[in-house]
PDB file of C-alpha atoms in Angstrom:
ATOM      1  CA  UNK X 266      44.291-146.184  70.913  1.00 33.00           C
ATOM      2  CA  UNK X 267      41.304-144.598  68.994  1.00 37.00           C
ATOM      3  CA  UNK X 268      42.467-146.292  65.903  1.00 39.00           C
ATOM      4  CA  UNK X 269      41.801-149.639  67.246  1.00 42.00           C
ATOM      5  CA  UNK X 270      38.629-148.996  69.238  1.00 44.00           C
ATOM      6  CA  UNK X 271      35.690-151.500  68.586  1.00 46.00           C
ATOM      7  CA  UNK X 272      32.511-149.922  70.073  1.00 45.00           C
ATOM      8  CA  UNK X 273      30.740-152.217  72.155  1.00 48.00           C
ATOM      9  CA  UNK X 274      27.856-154.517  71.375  1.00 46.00           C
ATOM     10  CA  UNK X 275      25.310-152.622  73.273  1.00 47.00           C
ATOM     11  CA  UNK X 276      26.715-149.354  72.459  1.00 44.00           C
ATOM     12  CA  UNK X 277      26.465-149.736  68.697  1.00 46.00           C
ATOM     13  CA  UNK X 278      23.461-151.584  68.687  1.00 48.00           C
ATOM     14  CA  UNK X 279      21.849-148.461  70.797  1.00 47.00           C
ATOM     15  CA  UNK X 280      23.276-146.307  67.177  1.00 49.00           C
ATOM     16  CA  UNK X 281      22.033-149.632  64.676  1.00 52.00           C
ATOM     17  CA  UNK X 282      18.575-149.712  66.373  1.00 52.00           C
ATOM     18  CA  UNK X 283      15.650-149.260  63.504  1.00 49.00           C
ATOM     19  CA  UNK X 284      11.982-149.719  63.286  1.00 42.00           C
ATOM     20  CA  UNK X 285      12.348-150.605  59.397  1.00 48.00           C
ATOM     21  CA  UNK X 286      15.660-149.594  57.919  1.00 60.00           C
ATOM     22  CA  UNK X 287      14.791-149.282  54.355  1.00 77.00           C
ATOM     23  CA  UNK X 288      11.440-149.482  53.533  1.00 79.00           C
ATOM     24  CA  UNK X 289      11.705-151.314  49.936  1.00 84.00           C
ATOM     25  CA  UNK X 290      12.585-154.033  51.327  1.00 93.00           C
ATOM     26  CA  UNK X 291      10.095-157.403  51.676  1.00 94.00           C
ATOM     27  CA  UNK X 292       9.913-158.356  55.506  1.00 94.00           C
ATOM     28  CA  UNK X 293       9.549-162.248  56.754  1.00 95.00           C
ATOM     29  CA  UNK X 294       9.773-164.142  59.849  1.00 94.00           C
ATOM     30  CA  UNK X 295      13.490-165.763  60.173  1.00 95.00           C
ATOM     31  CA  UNK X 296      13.805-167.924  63.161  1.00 96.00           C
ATOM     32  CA  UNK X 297      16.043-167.964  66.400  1.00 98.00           C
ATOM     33  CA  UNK X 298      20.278-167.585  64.887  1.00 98.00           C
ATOM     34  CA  UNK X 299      21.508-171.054  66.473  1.00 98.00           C
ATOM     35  CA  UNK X 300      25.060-170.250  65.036  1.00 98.00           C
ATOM     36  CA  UNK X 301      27.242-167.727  63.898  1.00 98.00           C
ATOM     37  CA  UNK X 302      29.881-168.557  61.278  1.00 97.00           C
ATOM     38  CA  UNK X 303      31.446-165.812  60.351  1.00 97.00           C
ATOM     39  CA  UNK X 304      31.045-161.886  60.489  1.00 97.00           C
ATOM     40  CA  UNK X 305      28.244-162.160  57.473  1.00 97.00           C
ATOM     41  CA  UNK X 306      26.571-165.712  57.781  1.00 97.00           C
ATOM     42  CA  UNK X 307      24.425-167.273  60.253  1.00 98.00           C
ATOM     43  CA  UNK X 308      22.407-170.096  60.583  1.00 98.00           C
ATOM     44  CA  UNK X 309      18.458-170.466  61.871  1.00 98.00           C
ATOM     45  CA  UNK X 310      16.559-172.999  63.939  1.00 97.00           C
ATOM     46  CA  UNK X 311      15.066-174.289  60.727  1.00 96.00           C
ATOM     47  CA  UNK X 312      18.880-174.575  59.292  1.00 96.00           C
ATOM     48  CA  UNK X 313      18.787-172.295  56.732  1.00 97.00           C
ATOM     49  CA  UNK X 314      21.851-170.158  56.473  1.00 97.00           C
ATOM     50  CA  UNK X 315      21.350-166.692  55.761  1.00 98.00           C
ATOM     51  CA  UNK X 316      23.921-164.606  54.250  1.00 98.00           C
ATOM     52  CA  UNK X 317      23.905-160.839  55.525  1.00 98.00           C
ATOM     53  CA  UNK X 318      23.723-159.622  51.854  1.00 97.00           C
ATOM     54  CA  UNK X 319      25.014-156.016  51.058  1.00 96.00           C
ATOM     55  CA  UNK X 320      28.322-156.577  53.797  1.00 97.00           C
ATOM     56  CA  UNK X 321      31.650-158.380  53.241  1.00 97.00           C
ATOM     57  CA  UNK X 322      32.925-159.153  56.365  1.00 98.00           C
ATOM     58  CA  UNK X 323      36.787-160.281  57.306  1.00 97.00           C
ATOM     59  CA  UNK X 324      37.044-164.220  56.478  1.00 95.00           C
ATOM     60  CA  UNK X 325      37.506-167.221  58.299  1.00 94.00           C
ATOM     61  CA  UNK X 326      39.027-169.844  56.581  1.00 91.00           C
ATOM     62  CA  UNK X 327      35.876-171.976  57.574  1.00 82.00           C
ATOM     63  CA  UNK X 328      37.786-175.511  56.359  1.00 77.00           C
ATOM     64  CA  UNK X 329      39.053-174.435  53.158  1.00 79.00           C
ATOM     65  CA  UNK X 330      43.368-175.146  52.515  1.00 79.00           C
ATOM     66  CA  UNK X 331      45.506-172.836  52.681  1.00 81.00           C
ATOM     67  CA  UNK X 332      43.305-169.977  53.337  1.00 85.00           C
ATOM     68  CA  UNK X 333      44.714-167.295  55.479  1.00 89.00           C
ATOM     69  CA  UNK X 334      42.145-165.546  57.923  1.00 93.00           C
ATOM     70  CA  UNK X 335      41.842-162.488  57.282  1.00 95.00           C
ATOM     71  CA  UNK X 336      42.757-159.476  60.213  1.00 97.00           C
ATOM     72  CA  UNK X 337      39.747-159.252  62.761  1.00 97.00           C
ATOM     73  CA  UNK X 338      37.607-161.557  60.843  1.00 97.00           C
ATOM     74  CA  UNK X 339      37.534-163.452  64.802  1.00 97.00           C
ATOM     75  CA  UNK X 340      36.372-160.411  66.224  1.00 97.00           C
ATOM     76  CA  UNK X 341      33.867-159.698  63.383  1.00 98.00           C
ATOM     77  CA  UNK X 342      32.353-163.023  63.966  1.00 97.00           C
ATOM     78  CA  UNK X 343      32.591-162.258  67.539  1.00 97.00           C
ATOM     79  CA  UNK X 344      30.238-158.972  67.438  1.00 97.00           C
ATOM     80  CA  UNK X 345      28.110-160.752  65.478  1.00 98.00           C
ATOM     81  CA  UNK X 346      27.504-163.307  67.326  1.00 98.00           C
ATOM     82  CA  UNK X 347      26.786-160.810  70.791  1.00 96.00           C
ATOM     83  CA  UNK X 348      23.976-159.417  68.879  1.00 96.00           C
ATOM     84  CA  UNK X 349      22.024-162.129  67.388  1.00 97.00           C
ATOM     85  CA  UNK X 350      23.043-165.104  68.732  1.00 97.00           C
ATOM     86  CA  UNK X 351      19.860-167.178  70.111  1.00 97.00           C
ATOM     87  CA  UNK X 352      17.730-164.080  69.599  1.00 96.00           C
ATOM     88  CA  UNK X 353      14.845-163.816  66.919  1.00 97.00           C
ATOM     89  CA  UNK X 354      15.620-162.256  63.436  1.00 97.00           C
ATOM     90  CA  UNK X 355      13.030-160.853  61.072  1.00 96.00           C
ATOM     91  CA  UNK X 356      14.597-161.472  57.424  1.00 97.00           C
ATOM     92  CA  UNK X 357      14.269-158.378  54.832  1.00 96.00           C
ATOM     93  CA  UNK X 358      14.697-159.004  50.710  1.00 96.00           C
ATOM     94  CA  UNK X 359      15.170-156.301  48.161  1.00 93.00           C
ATOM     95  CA  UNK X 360      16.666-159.025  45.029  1.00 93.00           C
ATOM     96  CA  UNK X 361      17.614-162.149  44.726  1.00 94.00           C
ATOM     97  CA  UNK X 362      17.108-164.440  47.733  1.00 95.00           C
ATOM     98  CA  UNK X 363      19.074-167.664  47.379  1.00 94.00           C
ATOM     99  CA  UNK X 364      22.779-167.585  46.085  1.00 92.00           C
ATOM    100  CA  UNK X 365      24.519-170.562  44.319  1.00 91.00           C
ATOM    101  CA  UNK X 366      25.706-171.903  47.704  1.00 91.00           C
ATOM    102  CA  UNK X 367      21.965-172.689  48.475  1.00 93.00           C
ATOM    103  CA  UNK X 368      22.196-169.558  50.941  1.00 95.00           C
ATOM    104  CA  UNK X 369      19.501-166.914  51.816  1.00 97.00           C
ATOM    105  CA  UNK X 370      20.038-163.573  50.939  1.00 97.00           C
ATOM    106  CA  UNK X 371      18.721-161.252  53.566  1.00 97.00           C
ATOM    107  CA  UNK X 372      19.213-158.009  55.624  1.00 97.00           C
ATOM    108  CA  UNK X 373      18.802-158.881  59.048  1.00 97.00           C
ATOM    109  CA  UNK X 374      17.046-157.184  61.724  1.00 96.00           C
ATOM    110  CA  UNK X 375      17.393-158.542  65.197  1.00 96.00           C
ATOM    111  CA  UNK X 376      15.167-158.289  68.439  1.00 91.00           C
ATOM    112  CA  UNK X 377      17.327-156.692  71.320  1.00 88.00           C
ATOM    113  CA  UNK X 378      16.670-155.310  74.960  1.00 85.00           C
ATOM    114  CA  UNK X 379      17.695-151.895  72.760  1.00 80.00           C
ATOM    115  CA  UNK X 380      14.529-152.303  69.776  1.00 88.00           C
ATOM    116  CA  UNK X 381      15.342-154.032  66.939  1.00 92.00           C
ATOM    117  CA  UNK X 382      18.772-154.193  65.029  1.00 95.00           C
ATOM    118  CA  UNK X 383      19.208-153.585  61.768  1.00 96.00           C
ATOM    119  CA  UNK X 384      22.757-156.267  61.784  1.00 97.00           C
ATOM    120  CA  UNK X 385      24.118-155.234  58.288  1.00 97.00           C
ATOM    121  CA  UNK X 386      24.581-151.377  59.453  1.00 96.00           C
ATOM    122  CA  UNK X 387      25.684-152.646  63.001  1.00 96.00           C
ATOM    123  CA  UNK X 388      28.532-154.443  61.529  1.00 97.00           C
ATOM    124  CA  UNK X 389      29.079-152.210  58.527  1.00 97.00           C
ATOM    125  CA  UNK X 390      28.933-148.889  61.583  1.00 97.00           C
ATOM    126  CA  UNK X 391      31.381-150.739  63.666  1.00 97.00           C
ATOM    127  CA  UNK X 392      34.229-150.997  61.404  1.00 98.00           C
ATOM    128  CA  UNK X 393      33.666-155.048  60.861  1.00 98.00           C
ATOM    129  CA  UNK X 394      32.585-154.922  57.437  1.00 98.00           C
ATOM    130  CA  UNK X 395      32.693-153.350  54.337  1.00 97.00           C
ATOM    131  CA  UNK X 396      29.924-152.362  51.923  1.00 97.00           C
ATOM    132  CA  UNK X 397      29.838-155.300  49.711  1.00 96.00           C
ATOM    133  CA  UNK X 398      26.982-154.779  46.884  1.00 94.00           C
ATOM    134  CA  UNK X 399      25.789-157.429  43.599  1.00 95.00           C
ATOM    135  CA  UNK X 400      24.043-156.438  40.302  1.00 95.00           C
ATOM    136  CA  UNK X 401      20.740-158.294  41.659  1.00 94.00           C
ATOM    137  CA  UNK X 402      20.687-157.201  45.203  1.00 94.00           C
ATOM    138  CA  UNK X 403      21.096-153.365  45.386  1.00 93.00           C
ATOM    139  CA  UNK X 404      19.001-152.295  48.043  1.00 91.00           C
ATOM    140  CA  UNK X 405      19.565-150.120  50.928  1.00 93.00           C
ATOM    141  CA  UNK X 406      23.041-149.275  50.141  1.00 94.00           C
ATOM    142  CA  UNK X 407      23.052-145.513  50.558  1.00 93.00           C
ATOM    143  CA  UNK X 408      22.915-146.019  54.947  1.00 94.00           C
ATOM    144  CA  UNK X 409      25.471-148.323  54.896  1.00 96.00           C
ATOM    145  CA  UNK X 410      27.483-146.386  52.447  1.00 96.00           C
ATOM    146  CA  UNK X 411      27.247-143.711  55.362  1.00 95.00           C
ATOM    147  CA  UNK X 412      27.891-145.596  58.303  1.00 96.00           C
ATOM    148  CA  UNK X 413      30.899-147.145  56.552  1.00 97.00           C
ATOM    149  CA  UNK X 414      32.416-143.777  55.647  1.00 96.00           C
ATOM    150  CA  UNK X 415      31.866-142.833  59.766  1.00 97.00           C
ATOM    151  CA  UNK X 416      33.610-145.803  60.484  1.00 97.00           C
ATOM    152  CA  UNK X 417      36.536-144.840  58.118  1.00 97.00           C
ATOM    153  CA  UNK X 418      36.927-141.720  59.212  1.00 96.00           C
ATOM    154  CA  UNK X 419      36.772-142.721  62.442  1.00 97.00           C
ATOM    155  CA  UNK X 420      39.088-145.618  62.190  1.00 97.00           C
ATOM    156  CA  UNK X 421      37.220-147.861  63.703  1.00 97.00           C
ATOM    157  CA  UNK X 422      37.664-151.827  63.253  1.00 97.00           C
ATOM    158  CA  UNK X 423      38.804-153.052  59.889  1.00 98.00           C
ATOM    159  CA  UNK X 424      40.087-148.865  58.900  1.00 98.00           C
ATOM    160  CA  UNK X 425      42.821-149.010  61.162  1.00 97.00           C
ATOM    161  CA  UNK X 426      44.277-152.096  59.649  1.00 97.00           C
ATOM    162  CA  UNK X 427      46.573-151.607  56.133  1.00 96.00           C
ATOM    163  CA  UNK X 428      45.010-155.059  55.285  1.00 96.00           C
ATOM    164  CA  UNK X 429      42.002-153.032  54.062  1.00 97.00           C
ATOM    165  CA  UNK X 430      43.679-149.869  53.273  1.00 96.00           C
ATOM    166  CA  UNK X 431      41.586-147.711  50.344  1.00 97.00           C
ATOM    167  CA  UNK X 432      44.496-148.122  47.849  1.00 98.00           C
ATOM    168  CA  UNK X 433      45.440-145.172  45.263  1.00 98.00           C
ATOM    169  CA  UNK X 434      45.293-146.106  41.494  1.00 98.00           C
ATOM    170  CA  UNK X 435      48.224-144.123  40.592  1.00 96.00           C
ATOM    171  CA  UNK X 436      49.833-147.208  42.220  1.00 97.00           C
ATOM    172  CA  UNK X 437      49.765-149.897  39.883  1.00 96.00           C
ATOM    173  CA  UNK X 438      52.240-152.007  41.118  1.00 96.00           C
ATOM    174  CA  UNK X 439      50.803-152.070  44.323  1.00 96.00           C
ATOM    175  CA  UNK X 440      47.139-152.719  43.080  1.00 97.00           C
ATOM    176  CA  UNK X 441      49.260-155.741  41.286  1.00 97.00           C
ATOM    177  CA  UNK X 442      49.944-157.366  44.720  1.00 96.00           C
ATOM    178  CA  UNK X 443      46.191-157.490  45.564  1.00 96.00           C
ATOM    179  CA  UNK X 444      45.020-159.480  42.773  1.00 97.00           C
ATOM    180  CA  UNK X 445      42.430-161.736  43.506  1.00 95.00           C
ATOM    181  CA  UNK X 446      41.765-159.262  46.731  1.00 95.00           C
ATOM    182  CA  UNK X 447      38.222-157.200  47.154  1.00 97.00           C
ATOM    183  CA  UNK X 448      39.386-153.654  47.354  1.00 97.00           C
ATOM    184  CA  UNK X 449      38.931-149.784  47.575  1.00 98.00           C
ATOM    185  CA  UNK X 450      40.589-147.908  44.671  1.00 98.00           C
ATOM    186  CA  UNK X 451      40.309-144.034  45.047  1.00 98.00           C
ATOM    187  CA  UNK X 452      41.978-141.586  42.060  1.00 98.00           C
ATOM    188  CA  UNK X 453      40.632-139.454  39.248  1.00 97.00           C
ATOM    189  CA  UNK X 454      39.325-141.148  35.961  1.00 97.00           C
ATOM    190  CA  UNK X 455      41.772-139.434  33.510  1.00 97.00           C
ATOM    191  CA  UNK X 456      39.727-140.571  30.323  1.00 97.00           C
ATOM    192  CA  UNK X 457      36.134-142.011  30.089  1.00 97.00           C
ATOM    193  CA  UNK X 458      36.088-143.936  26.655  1.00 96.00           C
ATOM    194  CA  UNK X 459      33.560-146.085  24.887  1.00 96.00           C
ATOM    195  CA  UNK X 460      34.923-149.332  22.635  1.00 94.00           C
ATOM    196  CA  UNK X 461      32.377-151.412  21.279  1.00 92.00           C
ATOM    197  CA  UNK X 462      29.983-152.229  24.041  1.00 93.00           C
ATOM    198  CA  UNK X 463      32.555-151.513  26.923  1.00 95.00           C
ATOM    199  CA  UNK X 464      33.272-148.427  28.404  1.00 97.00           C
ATOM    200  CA  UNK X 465      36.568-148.052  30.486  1.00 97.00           C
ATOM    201  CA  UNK X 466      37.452-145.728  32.994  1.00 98.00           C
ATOM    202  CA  UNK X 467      41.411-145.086  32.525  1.00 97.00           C
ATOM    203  CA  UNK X 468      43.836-144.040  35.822  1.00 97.00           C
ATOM    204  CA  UNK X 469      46.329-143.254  33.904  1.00 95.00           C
ATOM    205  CA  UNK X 470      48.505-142.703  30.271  1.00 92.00           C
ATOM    206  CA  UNK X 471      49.849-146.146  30.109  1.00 92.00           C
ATOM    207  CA  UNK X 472      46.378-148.258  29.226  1.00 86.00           C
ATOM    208  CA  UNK X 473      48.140-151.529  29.336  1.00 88.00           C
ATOM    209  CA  UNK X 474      50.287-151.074  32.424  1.00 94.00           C
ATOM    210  CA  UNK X 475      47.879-148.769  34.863  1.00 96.00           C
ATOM    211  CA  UNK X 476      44.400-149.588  36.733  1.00 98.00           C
ATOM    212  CA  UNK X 477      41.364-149.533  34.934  1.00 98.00           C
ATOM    213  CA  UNK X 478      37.674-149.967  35.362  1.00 98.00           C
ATOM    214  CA  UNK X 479      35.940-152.122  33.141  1.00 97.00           C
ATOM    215  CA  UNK X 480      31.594-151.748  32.748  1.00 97.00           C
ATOM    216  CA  UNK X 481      30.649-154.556  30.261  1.00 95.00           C
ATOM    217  CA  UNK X 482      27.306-154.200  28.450  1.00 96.00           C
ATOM    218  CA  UNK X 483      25.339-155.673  30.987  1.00 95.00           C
ATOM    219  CA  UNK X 484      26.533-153.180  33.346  1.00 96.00           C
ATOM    220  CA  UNK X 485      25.580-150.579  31.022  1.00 96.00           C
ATOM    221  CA  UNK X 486      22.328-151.506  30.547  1.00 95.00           C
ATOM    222  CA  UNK X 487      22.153-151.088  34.492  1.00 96.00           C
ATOM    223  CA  UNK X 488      23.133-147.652  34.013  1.00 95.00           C
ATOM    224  CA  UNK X 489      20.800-146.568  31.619  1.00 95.00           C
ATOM    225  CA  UNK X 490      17.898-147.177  33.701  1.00 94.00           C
ATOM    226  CA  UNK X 491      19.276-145.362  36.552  1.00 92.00           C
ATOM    227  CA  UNK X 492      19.823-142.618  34.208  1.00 94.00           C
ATOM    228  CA  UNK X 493      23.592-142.611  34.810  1.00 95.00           C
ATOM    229  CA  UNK X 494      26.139-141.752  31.824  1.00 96.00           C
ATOM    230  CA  UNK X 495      29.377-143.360  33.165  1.00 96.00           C
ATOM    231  CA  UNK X 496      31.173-141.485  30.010  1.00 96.00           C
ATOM    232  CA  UNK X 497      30.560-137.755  32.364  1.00 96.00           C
ATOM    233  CA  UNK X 498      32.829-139.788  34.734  1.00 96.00           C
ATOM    234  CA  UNK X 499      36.077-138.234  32.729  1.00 97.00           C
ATOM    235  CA  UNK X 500      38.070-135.954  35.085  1.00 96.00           C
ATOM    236  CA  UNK X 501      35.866-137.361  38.581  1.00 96.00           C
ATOM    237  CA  UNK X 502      37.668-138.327  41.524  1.00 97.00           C
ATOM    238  CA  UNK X 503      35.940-141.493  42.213  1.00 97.00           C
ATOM    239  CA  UNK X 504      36.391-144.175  44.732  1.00 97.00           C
ATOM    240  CA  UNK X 505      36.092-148.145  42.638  1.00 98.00           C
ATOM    241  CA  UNK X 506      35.166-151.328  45.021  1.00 97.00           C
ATOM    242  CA  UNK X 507      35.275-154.299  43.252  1.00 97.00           C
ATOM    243  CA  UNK X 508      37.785-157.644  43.016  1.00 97.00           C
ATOM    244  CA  UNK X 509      40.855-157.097  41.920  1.00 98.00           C
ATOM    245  CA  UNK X 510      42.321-158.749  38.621  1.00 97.00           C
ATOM    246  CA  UNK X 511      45.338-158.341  35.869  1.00 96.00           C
ATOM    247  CA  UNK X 512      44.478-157.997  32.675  1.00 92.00           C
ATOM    248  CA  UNK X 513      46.636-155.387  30.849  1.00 90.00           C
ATOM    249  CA  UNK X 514      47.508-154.172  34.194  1.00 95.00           C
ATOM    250  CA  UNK X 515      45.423-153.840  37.840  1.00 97.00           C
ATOM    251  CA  UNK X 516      41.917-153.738  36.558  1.00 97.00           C
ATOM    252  CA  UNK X 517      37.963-154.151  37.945  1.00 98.00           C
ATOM    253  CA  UNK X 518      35.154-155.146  36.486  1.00 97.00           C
ATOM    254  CA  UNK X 519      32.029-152.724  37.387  1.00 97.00           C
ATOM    255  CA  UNK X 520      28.796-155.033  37.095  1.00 97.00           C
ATOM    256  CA  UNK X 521      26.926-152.146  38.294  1.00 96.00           C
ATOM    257  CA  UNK X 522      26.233-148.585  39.106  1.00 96.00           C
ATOM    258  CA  UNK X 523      27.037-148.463  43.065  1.00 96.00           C
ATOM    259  CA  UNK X 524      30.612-149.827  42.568  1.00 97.00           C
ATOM    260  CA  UNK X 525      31.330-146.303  42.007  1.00 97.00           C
ATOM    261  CA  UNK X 526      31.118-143.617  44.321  1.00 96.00           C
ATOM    262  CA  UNK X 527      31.911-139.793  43.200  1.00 95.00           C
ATOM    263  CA  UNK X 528      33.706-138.214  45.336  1.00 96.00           C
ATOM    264  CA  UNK X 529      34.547-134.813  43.049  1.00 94.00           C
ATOM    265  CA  UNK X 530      33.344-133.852  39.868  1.00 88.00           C
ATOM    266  CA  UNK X 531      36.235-131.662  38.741  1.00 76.00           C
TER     267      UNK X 531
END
């Protein structure tokens, strides 16, 4: 069935191949990947492990209790292991470079019989991960952006599965269930209001009951520089990624701009 097609290694990394993929980026030397853990980490011969920044792929529960594994996070790991497993990976950085976990932070690119590999868009292209972006590592986006909304509409990988359904915000109880859940919330901002140093984008009449989206000053001040007014957002049908929480009903915080994606002005 189409909607459960995963494209083959070679074939995608044929699409993925890139002399430089985004040209802000700072290039390095990486290493030989000695392991794969899951569909966005690996590890080098010099044991660093690199996190594929910019992707969220499906999780493994990778020793933690009572963690469930998510649908096709084997088969993400899987495809990313046939393309970079025991090859040589340069290492690009467009923000911050080590996380909290001691991690790298890194696009990948990959040497393969095909040219070289740009792994986040591979993954991202073949329906194994998601665009998955942070307020200090913002580079790059706007391909995988693209390839993820081919792989959508293509239902490809992750998009056939209702796990990761895009969910509707004039759904609140539903949105309620996936607290605690990264997710893709798609409806029309029905008022765009400033209190204090917050601005929240309102999905509906009932403020307390249906989903918001929350940008906190520091957010704001991320706006400003990009020149974006988040308050022109009123009457938009917009698509919100972000993690899911309650507070006065389904709600996510945006930490910065490219959380949002218009989709229609009016």
């Amino acid at each position: 069935m189409r909607g459960t097609t995963l494209i083959s290694t070679a074939a995608f990394a044929l699409l993925a191949s890139t002399t430089l993929a985004c040209e802000s980026l700072s290039m390095a030397p990486g290493g030989v990947v000695v392991e794969v853990t899951d569909g966005d980490t690996v590890v080098l011969n010099d044991g660093r492990k690199v996190r594929l920044i910019g992707t969220q792929a499906p999780k493994l529960p990778l020793g933690r209790d009572d963690f469930e594994t998510w649908p096709l996070a084997p088969e993400a790991q899987k495809a990313l292991a046939d393309l970079v497993l025991n090859k040589s990976v340069r290492l690009g950085f467009g923000g911050e470079e080590i996380d909290r976990h001691e991690r790298i932070l890194a696009h990948v690119f990959v040497e393969t019989d095909n040219g070289e590999v740009w792994a986040q868009l591979f993954m991202v292209g073949a329906g194994l991960a998601r665009v998955y972006s942070f307020p200090d590592n913002r580079q790059c986006l706007e391909p995988l952006f693209a390839a993820e909304a081919r792989a959508r509409a293509d239902r490809l990988g992750i998009w056939a599965n209702p796990y990761y359904s895009v969910r509707a915000a004039d759904r609140p109880g539903e949105l309620l269930d996936r607290v605690g859940h990264y997710e893709l919330v798609e409806g029309r901002v029905l008022l765009a209001d400033r209190s204090g140093s917050r601005i929240f984008l309102n999905f509906g009449r009932f403020w307390k009951e249906d989903f918001t989206a929350v940008i906190e000053a520091p957010a704001l001040r991320l706006f400003e520089t990009a020149g974006l007014d988040p308050l022109v957002l009123e009457g938009a049908l917009v698509r919100i990624r972000g993690w899911v929480d309650d507070r006065d009903g389904p709600r996510i915080e945006i930490t910065h701009p490219e959380q949002i994606e218009v989709l229609a002005t009016r």
